[in-house]
Amino acid sequence: MDFTGELHGRLVLPHDPDWPTARMAWQLAVDQRPSAVVFAASAQDVSATVVAARHLGLRVAPQGTGHNAAPLGPLDRTILLRTDHLGEVSIDPLTRIARVGAGARWIQVTDAASKYGLMALAGSAADVGVVGYTLGGGVSWFARSHGLAANQVVAADVVLADGTLVRADAGNHPDLFWALRGGGGIAGIVTALEFRLFPMTETQAGLLAWPIERAPAVLAAWRRWVDEVPDQVTSVGRMLRLPPLPDLPEPLRGRSLVAVEAVCDLPAPQADTLLAPLRALAPELDTFGTTAVSDLHLLHMDPPHPVPAAGDGMLLSGLPSGALAAFLGMTGAGRDLPLLTVELRHLGGALRPGAVKGGAVDGLDAEFALFAAGITPDAASVVAVHAVLDELRTAMSPWEAATGYRNFAERSRGRFDRPEVEARLRAVKSAYDPDDLIHANHPLPSAQ
Ligand SMILES: Cc1cc2nc3c(=O)[nH]c(=O)nc-3n(C[C@H](O)[C@H](O)[C@H](O)COP(=O)(O)OP(=O)(O)OC[C@H]3O[C@@H](n4cnc5c(N)ncnc54)[C@H](O)[C@@H]3O)c2cc1C
């Protein structure tokens, strides 16, 4: 295989000295073994890779960071197309539109937008890829007030499965444009994305934490609290078993905690009043206060660099007392769990389907999103974490919603969409990539 003459970027093959690092995903535990890795330097490189792959009878798996590499499965007869170097980020402060290359990470966008007093619907982690996150939906700290990130996309530059570069927007390739907004990267390879930003520089945000033994009282109070809060409040209730890592703030290192993290897009006095019932439980740690929007990537304490880890998630249609009891039975202080985090993100508000329109996935038809993850430095820990993730899924399955969420799915391969959405996505895939050249992490389920 050699199409290097056509590339501005780099082709790395298994015999090259940097093969071991070139094939690495952010999720270090995922052992990616593609036929080749291309680091694209331009949209033309993406196009050349697609044309070469077609000629060679190979598939192409686009990857920004590899945060969600686990579900890709085997990559034999596949070119791993890394977009790391397509990192352009430009902000138009007049139209409040960001244009980002396929390799941009959230921290680049939140930093650039904040210079103009603008906020993006970024995820919790600084180094998650903007494009992978947004194609899969995108649940941000402003999800309940602004909906999914995918629904704010106004255009995408896309290389199609025949190598053609097109612009997809409301007037051009409208079906492809629809599919890209929440349906994942099934039908084309995005080289740049344009999306709306919002005027905001600071907000009320922080974390309240208690020893994990307090979890039954704290999560029951949080569960009652989320029924009362307005849509400007997006919060997470989580169980943390933190390793003694220097990356973590000193008071949290090596601790097992129950925590509530929240962003309240409200004036400070109103946010303080709202928090009173949780503060009445006397948290050991309370960081809540006025926070720069550009600092929100620190709130969830996601690892700031690649890690060997395994995780999985599911949507819950509700969290009645039986569900909370099942959750606590699985994750409470009595269990010695190999999970760093088990979290419940409160949905609803502007995430209700159709509340913010625009794209294949225009909301999440569920009340909570569950996500859990553990560190997996060796084969034995992978087995242990997978076993607990499966156990957690089984315990919570009575409350599982009818649809799923691509971004939090790393192990499960269920159905994500309502049948009519899945049928339309299937039609778009057939029209744009009939030979299934593009290898997405979440392919459509096989047709019945
Ligand atoms: C620490 C951490 C924190 C997270 N926080 C959040 C959060 O707050 N909210 C949330 O919603 N999700 C969150 N996620 C999930 C995250 O959104 C998904 O893992 C997402 O898929 C990551 O996108 P990526 O580009 O970084 O990953 P990648 O693994 O590089 O990409 C995932 C998939 O996206 C598709 N894709 C990527 N680039 C392209 C492209 N250029 N063209 C076409 N398809 C493409 C491919 O199918 C690829 O397999 C988090 C994940 C982690 C590990």
mmCIF file with all atom_site columns, C-alpha atoms and ligand atoms in Angstrom, residues 25-27 32 46 60-72 80-83 86 101-106 121-141 148-149 157-159 180 184-192 300-305 307 309 343 345 364 371 373 405-410 438-443, ligand 1:
data_model
loop_
_atom_site.group_PDB
_atom_site.id
_atom_site.type_symbol
_atom_site.label_atom_id
_atom_site.label_alt_id
_atom_site.label_comp_id
_atom_site.label_asym_id
_atom_site.label_entity_id
_atom_site.label_seq_id
_atom_site.pdbx_PDB_ins_code
_atom_site.Cartn_x
_atom_site.Cartn_y
_atom_site.Cartn_z
_atom_site.occupancy
_atom_site.B_iso_or_equiv
_atom_site.pdbx_formal_charge
_atom_site.auth_seq_id
_atom_site.auth_comp_id
_atom_site.auth_asym_id
_atom_site.auth_atom_id
_atom_site.pdbx_PDB_model_num
ATOM   1   C CA  . ALA A 1 25  ? -6.484  5.371  20.965 1.00 0.00 ? 25  ALA A CA  1
ATOM   2   C CA  . TRP A 1 26  ? -7.177  7.756  23.878 1.00 0.00 ? 26  TRP A CA  1
ATOM   3   C CA  . GLN A 1 27  ? -8.660  4.687  25.536 1.00 0.00 ? 27  GLN A CA  1
ATOM   4   C CA  . GLN A 1 32  ? -6.275  -1.089 17.656 1.00 0.00 ? 32  GLN A CA  1
ATOM   5   C CA  . VAL A 1 46  ? -9.123  12.426 3.684  1.00 0.00 ? 46  VAL A CA  1
ATOM   6   C CA  . VAL A 1 60  ? -11.837 3.600  6.560  1.00 0.00 ? 60  VAL A CA  1
ATOM   7   C CA  . ALA A 1 61  ? -12.372 4.318  10.273 1.00 0.00 ? 61  ALA A CA  1
ATOM   8   C CA  . PRO A 1 62  ? -12.163 8.054  11.033 1.00 0.00 ? 62  PRO A CA  1
ATOM   9   C CA  . GLN A 1 63  ? -10.920 8.857  14.533 1.00 0.00 ? 63  GLN A CA  1
ATOM   10  C CA  . GLY A 1 64  ? -10.402 12.192 16.270 1.00 0.00 ? 64  GLY A CA  1
ATOM   11  C CA  . THR A 1 65  ? -9.087  11.079 19.654 1.00 0.00 ? 65  THR A CA  1
ATOM   12  C CA  . GLY A 1 66  ? -10.217 7.510  20.295 1.00 0.00 ? 66  GLY A CA  1
ATOM   13  C CA  . HIS A 1 67  ? -12.318 8.370  23.380 1.00 0.00 ? 67  HIS A CA  1
ATOM   14  C CA  . ASN A 1 68  ? -14.968 6.009  22.041 1.00 0.00 ? 68  ASN A CA  1
ATOM   15  C CA  . ALA A 1 69  ? -12.711 3.507  20.281 1.00 0.00 ? 69  ALA A CA  1
ATOM   16  C CA  . ALA A 1 70  ? -13.882 0.454  22.227 1.00 0.00 ? 70  ALA A CA  1
ATOM   17  C CA  . PRO A 1 71  ? -16.990 -0.307 20.147 1.00 0.00 ? 71  PRO A CA  1
ATOM   18  C CA  . LEU A 1 72  ? -15.077 -0.102 16.823 1.00 0.00 ? 72  LEU A CA  1
ATOM   19  C CA  . LEU A 1 80  ? -7.483  4.135  10.706 1.00 0.00 ? 80  LEU A CA  1
ATOM   20  C CA  . LEU A 1 81  ? -7.847  7.748  9.569  1.00 0.00 ? 81  LEU A CA  1
ATOM   21  C CA  . ARG A 1 82  ? -6.607  10.053 12.317 1.00 0.00 ? 82  ARG A CA  1
ATOM   22  C CA  . THR A 1 83  ? -7.812  13.639 12.093 1.00 0.00 ? 83  THR A CA  1
ATOM   23  C CA  . LEU A 1 86  ? -7.111  18.986 11.229 1.00 0.00 ? 86  LEU A CA  1
ATOM   24  C CA  . GLY A 1 101 ? -11.534 21.043 11.969 1.00 0.00 ? 101 GLY A CA  1
ATOM   25  C CA  . ALA A 1 102 ? -12.237 17.350 12.552 1.00 0.00 ? 102 ALA A CA  1
ATOM   26  C CA  . GLY A 1 103 ? -9.302  17.038 14.949 1.00 0.00 ? 103 GLY A CA  1
ATOM   27  C CA  . ALA A 1 104 ? -10.256 19.914 17.270 1.00 0.00 ? 104 ALA A CA  1
ATOM   28  C CA  . ARG A 1 105 ? -10.691 19.118 20.957 1.00 0.00 ? 105 ARG A CA  1
ATOM   29  C CA  . TRP A 1 106 ? -13.144 20.922 23.207 1.00 0.00 ? 106 TRP A CA  1
ATOM   30  C CA  . LEU A 1 121 ? -22.094 23.226 24.324 1.00 0.00 ? 121 LEU A CA  1
ATOM   31  C CA  . ALA A 1 122 ? -18.888 21.373 25.275 1.00 0.00 ? 122 ALA A CA  1
ATOM   32  C CA  . GLY A 1 123 ? -18.715 18.078 27.108 1.00 0.00 ? 123 GLY A CA  1
ATOM   33  C CA  . SER A 1 124 ? -17.245 17.619 30.551 1.00 0.00 ? 124 SER A CA  1
ATOM   34  C CA  . ALA A 1 125 ? -13.724 16.715 29.351 1.00 0.00 ? 125 ALA A CA  1
ATOM   35  C CA  . ALA A 1 126 ? -11.253 19.147 27.784 1.00 0.00 ? 126 ALA A CA  1
ATOM   36  C CA  . ASP A 1 127 ? -9.699  16.665 25.361 1.00 0.00 ? 127 ASP A CA  1
ATOM   37  C CA  . VAL A 1 128 ? -12.803 14.974 23.929 1.00 0.00 ? 128 VAL A CA  1
ATOM   38  C CA  . GLY A 1 129 ? -13.017 15.504 20.163 1.00 0.00 ? 129 GLY A CA  1
ATOM   39  C CA  . VAL A 1 130 ? -15.581 18.107 19.096 1.00 0.00 ? 130 VAL A CA  1
ATOM   40  C CA  . VAL A 1 131 ? -16.652 16.209 15.997 1.00 0.00 ? 131 VAL A CA  1
ATOM   41  C CA  . GLY A 1 132 ? -17.080 12.703 17.478 1.00 0.00 ? 132 GLY A CA  1
ATOM   42  C CA  . TYR A 1 133 ? -18.929 14.165 20.487 1.00 0.00 ? 133 TYR A CA  1
ATOM   43  C CA  . THR A 1 134 ? -21.216 16.322 18.364 1.00 0.00 ? 134 THR A CA  1
ATOM   44  C CA  . LEU A 1 135 ? -22.038 13.646 15.772 1.00 0.00 ? 135 LEU A CA  1
ATOM   45  C CA  . GLY A 1 136 ? -23.103 11.399 18.659 1.00 0.00 ? 136 GLY A CA  1
ATOM   46  C CA  . GLY A 1 137 ? -25.347 14.049 20.276 1.00 0.00 ? 137 GLY A CA  1
ATOM   47  C CA  . GLY A 1 138 ? -23.353 15.954 22.892 1.00 0.00 ? 138 GLY A CA  1
ATOM   48  C CA  . VAL A 1 139 ? -24.603 16.313 26.486 1.00 0.00 ? 139 VAL A CA  1
ATOM   49  C CA  . SER A 1 140 ? -22.966 19.436 27.926 1.00 0.00 ? 140 SER A CA  1
ATOM   50  C CA  . TRP A 1 141 ? -23.205 21.306 31.230 1.00 0.00 ? 141 TRP A CA  1
ATOM   51  C CA  . LEU A 1 148 ? -27.839 18.599 22.529 1.00 0.00 ? 148 LEU A CA  1
ATOM   52  C CA  . ALA A 1 149 ? -24.757 20.039 20.825 1.00 0.00 ? 149 ALA A CA  1
ATOM   53  C CA  . ASP A 1 157 ? -17.701 19.719 5.258  1.00 0.00 ? 157 ASP A CA  1
ATOM   54  C CA  . VAL A 1 158 ? -17.851 16.017 4.472  1.00 0.00 ? 158 VAL A CA  1
ATOM   55  C CA  . VAL A 1 159 ? -15.828 13.587 2.377  1.00 0.00 ? 159 VAL A CA  1
ATOM   56  C CA  . LEU A 1 180 ? -24.841 13.747 10.965 1.00 0.00 ? 180 LEU A CA  1
ATOM   57  C CA  . GLY A 1 184 ? -22.930 9.398  14.392 1.00 0.00 ? 184 GLY A CA  1
ATOM   58  C CA  . GLY A 1 185 ? -20.367 9.172  11.610 1.00 0.00 ? 185 GLY A CA  1
ATOM   59  C CA  . ILE A 1 186 ? -22.064 6.439  9.583  1.00 0.00 ? 186 ILE A CA  1
ATOM   60  C CA  . ALA A 1 187 ? -22.459 8.092  6.181  1.00 0.00 ? 187 ALA A CA  1
ATOM   61  C CA  . GLY A 1 188 ? -19.486 10.411 5.599  1.00 0.00 ? 188 GLY A CA  1
ATOM   62  C CA  . ILE A 1 189 ? -16.201 11.652 7.018  1.00 0.00 ? 189 ILE A CA  1
ATOM   63  C CA  . VAL A 1 190 ? -16.466 15.143 8.456  1.00 0.00 ? 190 VAL A CA  1
ATOM   64  C CA  . THR A 1 191 ? -13.470 17.394 7.834  1.00 0.00 ? 191 THR A CA  1
ATOM   65  C CA  . ALA A 1 192 ? -14.946 20.539 9.446  1.00 0.00 ? 192 ALA A CA  1
ATOM   66  C CA  . HIS A 1 300 ? -16.108 16.687 36.389 1.00 0.00 ? 300 HIS A CA  1
ATOM   67  C CA  . MET A 1 301 ? -12.432 15.846 37.038 1.00 0.00 ? 301 MET A CA  1
ATOM   68  C CA  . ASP A 1 302 ? -12.103 13.793 33.860 1.00 0.00 ? 302 ASP A CA  1
ATOM   69  C CA  . PRO A 1 303 ? -8.598  12.437 33.240 1.00 0.00 ? 303 PRO A CA  1
ATOM   70  C CA  . PRO A 1 304 ? -6.576  15.139 31.436 1.00 0.00 ? 304 PRO A CA  1
ATOM   71  C CA  . HIS A 1 305 ? -4.653  12.608 29.311 1.00 0.00 ? 305 HIS A CA  1
ATOM   72  C CA  . VAL A 1 307 ? -5.925  6.354  30.144 1.00 0.00 ? 307 VAL A CA  1
ATOM   73  C CA  . ALA A 1 309 ? -10.120 2.438  30.932 1.00 0.00 ? 309 ALA A CA  1
ATOM   74  C CA  . GLU A 1 343 ? -22.786 8.656  37.552 1.00 0.00 ? 343 GLU A CA  1
ATOM   75  C CA  . ARG A 1 345 ? -26.789 12.716 34.672 1.00 0.00 ? 345 ARG A CA  1
ATOM   76  C CA  . LEU A 1 364 ? -33.010 12.112 24.626 1.00 0.00 ? 364 LEU A CA  1
ATOM   77  C CA  . PHE A 1 371 ? -22.412 6.089  32.873 1.00 0.00 ? 371 PHE A CA  1
ATOM   78  C CA  . ALA A 1 373 ? -16.059 3.527  34.094 1.00 0.00 ? 373 ALA A CA  1
ATOM   79  C CA  . TYR A 1 405 ? -27.233 7.357  23.672 1.00 0.00 ? 405 TYR A CA  1
ATOM   80  C CA  . ARG A 1 406 ? -24.270 6.726  21.373 1.00 0.00 ? 406 ARG A CA  1
ATOM   81  C CA  . ASN A 1 407 ? -21.706 8.806  23.265 1.00 0.00 ? 407 ASN A CA  1
ATOM   82  C CA  . PHE A 1 408 ? -22.062 6.858  26.500 1.00 0.00 ? 408 PHE A CA  1
ATOM   83  C CA  . ALA A 1 409 ? -22.194 3.433  24.821 1.00 0.00 ? 409 ALA A CA  1
ATOM   84  C CA  . GLU A 1 410 ? -18.816 1.719  24.886 1.00 0.00 ? 410 GLU A CA  1
ATOM   85  C CA  . ILE A 1 438 ? -16.940 3.917  6.378  1.00 0.00 ? 438 ILE A CA  1
ATOM   86  C CA  . HIS A 1 439 ? -16.368 2.010  9.604  1.00 0.00 ? 439 HIS A CA  1
ATOM   87  C CA  . ALA A 1 440 ? -18.144 3.937  12.392 1.00 0.00 ? 440 ALA A CA  1
ATOM   88  C CA  . ASN A 1 441 ? -17.876 3.002  16.061 1.00 0.00 ? 441 ASN A CA  1
ATOM   89  C CA  . HIS A 1 442 ? -21.649 2.686  16.268 1.00 0.00 ? 442 HIS A CA  1
ATOM   90  C CA  . PRO A 1 443 ? -22.842 1.158  12.984 1.00 0.00 ? 443 PRO A CA  1
HETATM 91  C C1  . LIG B 2 .   ? -13.506 11.237 29.839 1.00 0.00 ? 1   LIG B C1  1
HETATM 92  C C2  . LIG B 2 .   ? -14.719 11.313 28.957 1.00 0.00 ? 1   LIG B C2  1
HETATM 93  C C3  . LIG B 2 .   ? -15.656 12.329 29.170 1.00 0.00 ? 1   LIG B C3  1
HETATM 94  C C4  . LIG B 2 .   ? -16.791 12.423 28.360 1.00 0.00 ? 1   LIG B C4  1
HETATM 95  N N1  . LIG B 2 .   ? -17.728 13.414 28.576 1.00 0.00 ? 1   LIG B N1  1
HETATM 96  C C5  . LIG B 2 .   ? -18.830 13.481 27.803 1.00 0.00 ? 1   LIG B C5  1
HETATM 97  C C6  . LIG B 2 .   ? -19.834 14.467 28.020 1.00 0.00 ? 1   LIG B C6  1
HETATM 98  O O1  . LIG B 2 .   ? -19.733 15.301 28.916 1.00 0.00 ? 1   LIG B O1  1
HETATM 99  N N2  . LIG B 2 .   ? -20.927 14.459 27.217 1.00 0.00 ? 1   LIG B N2  1
HETATM 100 C C7  . LIG B 2 .   ? -21.074 13.586 26.189 1.00 0.00 ? 1   LIG B C7  1
HETATM 101 O O2  . LIG B 2 .   ? -22.061 13.663 25.467 1.00 0.00 ? 1   LIG B O2  1
HETATM 102 N N3  . LIG B 2 .   ? -20.135 12.644 25.943 1.00 0.00 ? 1   LIG B N3  1
HETATM 103 C C8  . LIG B 2 .   ? -19.043 12.575 26.739 1.00 0.00 ? 1   LIG B C8  1
HETATM 104 N N4  . LIG B 2 .   ? -18.111 11.595 26.522 1.00 0.00 ? 1   LIG B N4  1
HETATM 105 C C9  . LIG B 2 .   ? -18.329 10.647 25.433 1.00 0.00 ? 1   LIG B C9  1
HETATM 106 C C10 . LIG B 2 .   ? -17.764 11.215 24.122 1.00 0.00 ? 1   LIG B C10 1
HETATM 107 O O3  . LIG B 2 .   ? -18.635 12.209 23.648 1.00 0.00 ? 1   LIG B O3  1
HETATM 108 C C11 . LIG B 2 .   ? -17.657 10.072 23.098 1.00 0.00 ? 1   LIG B C11 1
HETATM 109 O O4  . LIG B 2 .   ? -16.672 9.181  23.559 1.00 0.00 ? 1   LIG B O4  1
HETATM 110 C C12 . LIG B 2 .   ? -17.321 10.620 21.707 1.00 0.00 ? 1   LIG B C12 1
HETATM 111 O O5  . LIG B 2 .   ? -17.548 9.614  20.755 1.00 0.00 ? 1   LIG B O5  1
HETATM 112 C C13 . LIG B 2 .   ? -15.893 11.080 21.660 1.00 0.00 ? 1   LIG B C13 1
HETATM 113 O O6  . LIG B 2 .   ? -15.592 11.648 20.428 1.00 0.00 ? 1   LIG B O6  1
HETATM 114 P P1  . LIG B 2 .   ? -14.055 11.652 19.961 1.00 0.00 ? 1   LIG B P1  1
HETATM 115 O O7  . LIG B 2 .   ? -13.987 12.243 18.624 1.00 0.00 ? 1   LIG B O7  1
HETATM 116 O O8  . LIG B 2 .   ? -13.246 12.236 21.057 1.00 0.00 ? 1   LIG B O8  1
HETATM 117 O O9  . LIG B 2 .   ? -13.758 10.100 19.944 1.00 0.00 ? 1   LIG B O9  1
HETATM 118 P P2  . LIG B 2 .   ? -13.378 9.112  18.743 1.00 0.00 ? 1   LIG B P2  1
HETATM 119 O O10 . LIG B 2 .   ? -13.248 7.776  19.377 1.00 0.00 ? 1   LIG B O10 1
HETATM 120 O O11 . LIG B 2 .   ? -12.219 9.636  17.999 1.00 0.00 ? 1   LIG B O11 1
HETATM 121 O O12 . LIG B 2 .   ? -14.630 9.145  17.801 1.00 0.00 ? 1   LIG B O12 1
HETATM 122 C C14 . LIG B 2 .   ? -15.791 8.409  18.099 1.00 0.00 ? 1   LIG B C14 1
HETATM 123 C C15 . LIG B 2 .   ? -16.479 8.075  16.782 1.00 0.00 ? 1   LIG B C15 1
HETATM 124 O O13 . LIG B 2 .   ? -16.972 9.274  16.190 1.00 0.00 ? 1   LIG B O13 1
HETATM 125 C C16 . LIG B 2 .   ? -16.928 9.138  14.772 1.00 0.00 ? 1   LIG B C16 1
HETATM 126 N N5  . LIG B 2 .   ? -16.071 10.191 14.254 1.00 0.00 ? 1   LIG B N5  1
HETATM 127 C C17 . LIG B 2 .   ? -15.053 10.825 14.855 1.00 0.00 ? 1   LIG B C17 1
HETATM 128 N N6  . LIG B 2 .   ? -14.512 11.738 14.024 1.00 0.00 ? 1   LIG B N6  1
HETATM 129 C C18 . LIG B 2 .   ? -15.204 11.655 12.869 1.00 0.00 ? 1   LIG B C18 1
HETATM 130 C C19 . LIG B 2 .   ? -15.146 12.338 11.630 1.00 0.00 ? 1   LIG B C19 1
HETATM 131 N N7  . LIG B 2 .   ? -14.239 13.296 11.398 1.00 0.00 ? 1   LIG B N7  1
HETATM 132 N N8  . LIG B 2 .   ? -16.038 12.011 10.661 1.00 0.00 ? 1   LIG B N8  1
HETATM 133 C C20 . LIG B 2 .   ? -16.963 11.044 10.860 1.00 0.00 ? 1   LIG B C20 1
HETATM 134 N N9  . LIG B 2 .   ? -17.062 10.357 12.007 1.00 0.00 ? 1   LIG B N9  1
HETATM 135 C C21 . LIG B 2 .   ? -16.191 10.669 13.009 1.00 0.00 ? 1   LIG B C21 1
HETATM 136 C C22 . LIG B 2 .   ? -16.328 7.783  14.446 1.00 0.00 ? 1   LIG B C22 1
HETATM 137 O O14 . LIG B 2 .   ? -17.382 6.842  14.196 1.00 0.00 ? 1   LIG B O14 1
HETATM 138 C C23 . LIG B 2 .   ? -15.588 7.445  15.714 1.00 0.00 ? 1   LIG B C23 1
HETATM 139 O O15 . LIG B 2 .   ? -15.418 6.052  15.910 1.00 0.00 ? 1   LIG B O15 1
HETATM 140 C C24 . LIG B 2 .   ? -16.989 11.484 27.315 1.00 0.00 ? 1   LIG B C24 1
HETATM 141 C C25 . LIG B 2 .   ? -16.060 10.447 27.128 1.00 0.00 ? 1   LIG B C25 1
HETATM 142 C C26 . LIG B 2 .   ? -14.945 10.358 27.944 1.00 0.00 ? 1   LIG B C26 1
HETATM 143 C C27 . LIG B 2 .   ? -13.973 9.226  27.733 1.00 0.00 ? 1   LIG B C27 1
#
